[in-house]
Amino acid sequence: MKLHKESKGTIIVATLLFIIIGVLAIYFLKIWSLLVIMPLLVIYSLVFWFFRVPDRKILDHRENVVAPVDGKVVMIKEVEETEFLKGKAIQVSIFMSPLNVHICRYPVSGKVIYKKYHPGKYLVAWHEKSSTENERTTVAVESLTNHKVVFRQIAGYVARRIVFYCNEGDQAKAGHEFGFIKFGSRMDVFLPLDTEIICKIGDITKGGLDVIARLKE
């Protein structure tokens, strides 16, 4: 199983803790140490599972908007996007549980025209105010169809580290990685009002594979 580059520090710490606690359990609890070691082994395995990088065949897209992450669609509504678009847009929000793949992917192809990191709170990721009050990043891409699409990584109650690798001027390719969020979080995508929304609330998405909307040419 291929692991994401962001896993290195977490896995080192998890390995050291597993060894230390395991040795202490064996020393003090003898045969009863299995009651400690087995649950720890499950948690240790889940750390590796969280940082997995699935092998996915990413297609080329022009007008399609693809799911930026694995997760569940929890919101589709018209909102006021005040940071970059400064106007009305359709917000599609996808919530990721700690068991989902947490690679963040471009939802559209085009050119990166804006990026910004915002420190903030750690409200639960499905809370509506998390989009504007939590730690988050905002990226805007001018799509191949000449639309401005904004998307936002949002830290949740558990997620405490967001990374994004894109820079203004980069070429964005729908479905390809631009960042990562550790342990439970959410992504919002802000689309033009005339966008054809294909997904619905409750849909389970596969990042980079599922088409969630279609931009007008």
PDB file of N, CA and C in Angstrom, residues 67-75 91-102 123-127 130 134 152 154-159 181 183-189 202-206:
ATOM      1  N   ALA A  67     -15.522  15.545  -7.906  1.00  0.00           N
ATOM      2  CA  ALA A  67     -15.449  15.558  -6.442  1.00  0.00           C
ATOM      3  C   ALA A  67     -14.002  15.787  -6.017  1.00  0.00           C
ATOM      4  N   PRO A  68     -13.741  16.799  -5.177  1.00  0.00           N
ATOM      5  CA  PRO A  68     -12.368  17.070  -4.765  1.00  0.00           C
ATOM      6  C   PRO A  68     -11.841  16.115  -3.697  1.00  0.00           C
ATOM      7  N   VAL A  69     -12.759  15.398  -3.035  1.00  0.00           N
ATOM      8  CA  VAL A  69     -12.361  14.484  -1.953  1.00  0.00           C
ATOM      9  C   VAL A  69     -13.306  13.297  -1.884  1.00  0.00           C
ATOM     10  N   ASP A  70     -12.870  12.253  -1.176  1.00  0.00           N
ATOM     11  CA  ASP A  70     -13.756  11.154  -0.809  1.00  0.00           C
ATOM     12  C   ASP A  70     -14.612  11.623   0.371  1.00  0.00           C
ATOM     13  N   GLY A  71     -15.888  11.313   0.337  1.00  0.00           N
ATOM     14  CA  GLY A  71     -16.713  11.704   1.474  1.00  0.00           C
ATOM     15  C   GLY A  71     -18.189  11.663   1.157  1.00  0.00           C
ATOM     16  N   LYS A  72     -18.950  12.482   1.866  1.00  0.00           N
ATOM     17  CA  LYS A  72     -20.406  12.510   1.738  1.00  0.00           C
ATOM     18  C   LYS A  72     -20.858  13.947   1.495  1.00  0.00           C
ATOM     19  N   VAL A  73     -21.709  14.137   0.492  1.00  0.00           N
ATOM     20  CA  VAL A  73     -22.251  15.466   0.195  1.00  0.00           C
ATOM     21  C   VAL A  73     -23.234  15.840   1.307  1.00  0.00           C
ATOM     22  N   VAL A  74     -22.934  16.942   2.018  1.00  0.00           N
ATOM     23  CA  VAL A  74     -23.758  17.329   3.158  1.00  0.00           C
ATOM     24  C   VAL A  74     -24.486  18.653   2.945  1.00  0.00           C
ATOM     25  N   MET A  75     -24.122  19.379   1.889  1.00  0.00           N
ATOM     26  CA  MET A  75     -24.778  20.665   1.658  1.00  0.00           C
ATOM     27  C   MET A  75     -24.730  21.023   0.183  1.00  0.00           C
ATOM     28  N   GLN A  91     -22.946  26.510  -3.289  1.00  0.00           N
ATOM     29  CA  GLN A  91     -21.965  25.834  -2.443  1.00  0.00           C
ATOM     30  C   GLN A  91     -22.288  24.346  -2.363  1.00  0.00           C
ATOM     31  N   VAL A  92     -21.290  23.530  -2.709  1.00  0.00           N
ATOM     32  CA  VAL A  92     -21.392  22.084  -2.539  1.00  0.00           C
ATOM     33  C   VAL A  92     -20.347  21.685  -1.494  1.00  0.00           C
ATOM     34  N   SER A  93     -20.800  21.097  -0.400  1.00  0.00           N
ATOM     35  CA  SER A  93     -19.891  20.729   0.690  1.00  0.00           C
ATOM     36  C   SER A  93     -19.820  19.218   0.833  1.00  0.00           C
ATOM     37  N   ILE A  94     -18.600  18.714   0.989  1.00  0.00           N
ATOM     38  CA  ILE A  94     -18.371  17.277   1.160  1.00  0.00           C
ATOM     39  C   ILE A  94     -17.635  17.049   2.479  1.00  0.00           C
ATOM     40  N   PHE A  95     -18.231  16.226   3.335  1.00  0.00           N
ATOM     41  CA  PHE A  95     -17.639  15.921   4.644  1.00  0.00           C
ATOM     42  C   PHE A  95     -16.840  14.633   4.569  1.00  0.00           C
ATOM     43  N   MET A  96     -15.646  14.653   5.166  1.00  0.00           N
ATOM     44  CA  MET A  96     -14.770  13.488   5.218  1.00  0.00           C
ATOM     45  C   MET A  96     -14.686  12.962   6.647  1.00  0.00           C
ATOM     46  N   SER A  97     -14.926  11.684   6.830  1.00  0.00           N
ATOM     47  CA  SER A  97     -14.713  11.065   8.136  1.00  0.00           C
ATOM     48  C   SER A  97     -13.242  10.680   8.247  1.00  0.00           C
ATOM     49  N   PRO A  98     -12.768  10.359   9.451  1.00  0.00           N
ATOM     50  CA  PRO A  98     -11.360   9.951   9.591  1.00  0.00           C
ATOM     51  C   PRO A  98     -10.990   8.711   8.786  1.00  0.00           C
ATOM     52  N   LEU A  99     -11.967   7.935   8.328  1.00  0.00           N
ATOM     53  CA  LEU A  99     -11.671   6.716   7.562  1.00  0.00           C
ATOM     54  C   LEU A  99     -11.585   6.973   6.056  1.00  0.00           C
ATOM     55  N   ASN A 100     -11.968   8.169   5.613  1.00  0.00           N
ATOM     56  CA  ASN A 100     -11.884   8.486   4.191  1.00  0.00           C
ATOM     57  C   ASN A 100     -10.456   8.790   3.767  1.00  0.00           C
ATOM     58  N   VAL A 101     -10.185   8.639   2.470  1.00  0.00           N
ATOM     59  CA  VAL A 101      -8.930   9.144   1.901  1.00  0.00           C
ATOM     60  C   VAL A 101      -8.970  10.664   2.011  1.00  0.00           C
ATOM     61  N   HIS A 102      -7.904  11.280   2.507  1.00  0.00           N
ATOM     62  CA  HIS A 102      -7.915  12.718   2.760  1.00  0.00           C
ATOM     63  C   HIS A 102      -7.063  13.532   1.785  1.00  0.00           C
ATOM     64  N   LEU A 123     -14.446  24.188  14.913  1.00  0.00           N
ATOM     65  CA  LEU A 123     -15.807  23.688  15.054  1.00  0.00           C
ATOM     66  C   LEU A 123     -15.927  22.361  14.321  1.00  0.00           C
ATOM     67  N   VAL A 124     -16.912  21.542  14.679  1.00  0.00           N
ATOM     68  CA  VAL A 124     -17.104  20.294  13.942  1.00  0.00           C
ATOM     69  C   VAL A 124     -17.308  20.632  12.468  1.00  0.00           C
ATOM     70  N   ALA A 125     -16.737  19.804  11.578  1.00  0.00           N
ATOM     71  CA  ALA A 125     -16.649  20.160  10.170  1.00  0.00           C
ATOM     72  C   ALA A 125     -18.001  20.287   9.481  1.00  0.00           C
ATOM     73  N   TRP A 126     -19.050  19.618  10.018  1.00  0.00           N
ATOM     74  CA  TRP A 126     -20.352  19.718   9.357  1.00  0.00           C
ATOM     75  C   TRP A 126     -21.129  20.958   9.799  1.00  0.00           C
ATOM     76  N   HIS A 127     -20.578  21.720  10.758  1.00  0.00           N
ATOM     77  CA  HIS A 127     -21.215  22.965  11.199  1.00  0.00           C
ATOM     78  C   HIS A 127     -21.132  23.994  10.072  1.00  0.00           C
ATOM     79  N   SER A 130     -18.413  26.616  10.044  1.00  0.00           N
ATOM     80  CA  SER A 130     -17.012  26.190   9.890  1.00  0.00           C
ATOM     81  C   SER A 130     -16.407  26.710   8.594  1.00  0.00           C
ATOM     82  N   ASN A 134     -13.574  28.391  10.827  1.00  0.00           N
ATOM     83  CA  ASN A 134     -12.535  27.407  11.143  1.00  0.00           C
ATOM     84  C   ASN A 134     -11.228  27.713  10.431  1.00  0.00           C
ATOM     85  N   ARG A 152     -12.497  25.311  -0.897  1.00  0.00           N
ATOM     86  CA  ARG A 152     -11.966  25.617   0.434  1.00  0.00           C
ATOM     87  C   ARG A 152     -11.765  24.345   1.241  1.00  0.00           C
ATOM     88  N   ILE A 154     -11.318  22.841   4.884  1.00  0.00           N
ATOM     89  CA  ILE A 154     -11.747  23.290   6.211  1.00  0.00           C
ATOM     90  C   ILE A 154     -11.338  22.264   7.251  1.00  0.00           C
ATOM     91  N   ALA A 155     -10.619  22.724   8.267  1.00  0.00           N
ATOM     92  CA  ALA A 155     -10.251  21.845   9.374  1.00  0.00           C
ATOM     93  C   ALA A 155     -11.486  21.592  10.229  1.00  0.00           C
ATOM     94  N   GLY A 156     -11.553  20.411  10.818  1.00  0.00           N
ATOM     95  CA  GLY A 156     -12.668  20.069  11.702  1.00  0.00           C
ATOM     96  C   GLY A 156     -12.226  19.987  13.144  1.00  0.00           C
ATOM     97  N   TYR A 157     -13.063  19.361  13.965  1.00  0.00           N
ATOM     98  CA  TYR A 157     -12.764  19.232  15.394  1.00  0.00           C
ATOM     99  C   TYR A 157     -11.539  18.355  15.617  1.00  0.00           C
ATOM    100  N   VAL A 158     -11.369  17.337  14.758  1.00  0.00           N
ATOM    101  CA  VAL A 158     -10.230  16.423  14.887  1.00  0.00           C
ATOM    102  C   VAL A 158      -9.071  16.882  14.018  1.00  0.00           C
ATOM    103  N   ALA A 159      -9.393  17.342  12.792  1.00  0.00           N
ATOM    104  CA  ALA A 159      -8.331  17.754  11.859  1.00  0.00           C
ATOM    105  C   ALA A 159      -7.616  18.989  12.388  1.00  0.00           C
ATOM    106  N   ILE A 181      -5.537  17.050   4.125  1.00  0.00           N
ATOM    107  CA  ILE A 181      -5.989  17.435   5.463  1.00  0.00           C
ATOM    108  C   ILE A 181      -5.899  16.212   6.363  1.00  0.00           C
ATOM    109  N   PHE A 183      -7.016  13.907   9.332  1.00  0.00           N
ATOM    110  CA  PHE A 183      -8.002  13.418  10.309  1.00  0.00           C
ATOM    111  C   PHE A 183      -9.315  14.207  10.359  1.00  0.00           C
ATOM    112  N   GLY A 184     -10.230  13.876   9.461  1.00  0.00           N
ATOM    113  CA  GLY A 184     -11.594  14.390   9.532  1.00  0.00           C
ATOM    114  C   GLY A 184     -11.718  15.853   9.175  1.00  0.00           C
ATOM    115  N   SER A 185     -12.516  16.198   8.182  1.00  0.00           N
ATOM    116  CA  SER A 185     -12.548  17.566   7.709  1.00  0.00           C
ATOM    117  C   SER A 185     -13.643  17.730   6.663  1.00  0.00           C
ATOM    118  N   ARG A 186     -13.574  18.834   5.904  1.00  0.00           N
ATOM    119  CA  ARG A 186     -14.601  19.128   4.918  1.00  0.00           C
ATOM    120  C   ARG A 186     -14.009  19.957   3.793  1.00  0.00           C
ATOM    121  N   MET A 187     -14.600  19.824   2.604  1.00  0.00           N
ATOM    122  CA  MET A 187     -14.252  20.707   1.502  1.00  0.00           C
ATOM    123  C   MET A 187     -15.512  21.323   0.927  1.00  0.00           C
ATOM    124  N   ASP A 188     -15.449  22.628   0.682  1.00  0.00           N
ATOM    125  CA  ASP A 188     -16.532  23.363   0.041  1.00  0.00           C
ATOM    126  C   ASP A 188     -16.097  23.758  -1.359  1.00  0.00           C
ATOM    127  N   VAL A 189     -17.012  23.658  -2.315  1.00  0.00           N
ATOM    128  CA  VAL A 189     -16.774  24.127  -3.676  1.00  0.00           C
ATOM    129  C   VAL A 189     -17.850  25.146  -4.003  1.00  0.00           C
ATOM    130  N   GLY A 202     -26.306  13.567   0.480  1.00  0.00           N
ATOM    131  CA  GLY A 202     -26.263  12.162   0.879  1.00  0.00           C
ATOM    132  C   GLY A 202     -25.426  11.301  -0.036  1.00  0.00           C
ATOM    133  N   ASP A 203     -25.078  11.817  -1.218  1.00  0.00           N
ATOM    134  CA  ASP A 203     -24.242  11.049  -2.142  1.00  0.00           C
ATOM    135  C   ASP A 203     -22.861  10.793  -1.540  1.00  0.00           C
ATOM    136  N   ILE A 204     -22.310   9.607  -1.783  1.00  0.00           N
ATOM    137  CA  ILE A 204     -20.952   9.263  -1.380  1.00  0.00           C
ATOM    138  C   ILE A 204     -20.049   9.469  -2.591  1.00  0.00           C
ATOM    139  N   THR A 205     -18.999  10.255  -2.416  1.00  0.00           N
ATOM    140  CA  THR A 205     -18.138  10.627  -3.541  1.00  0.00           C
ATOM    141  C   THR A 205     -16.766   9.968  -3.467  1.00  0.00           C
ATOM    142  N   LYS A 206     -16.183   9.761  -4.639  1.00  0.00           N
ATOM    143  CA  LYS A 206     -14.797   9.330  -4.777  1.00  0.00           C
ATOM    144  C   LYS A 206     -14.020  10.480  -5.411  1.00  0.00           C
TER     145      LYS A 206
END
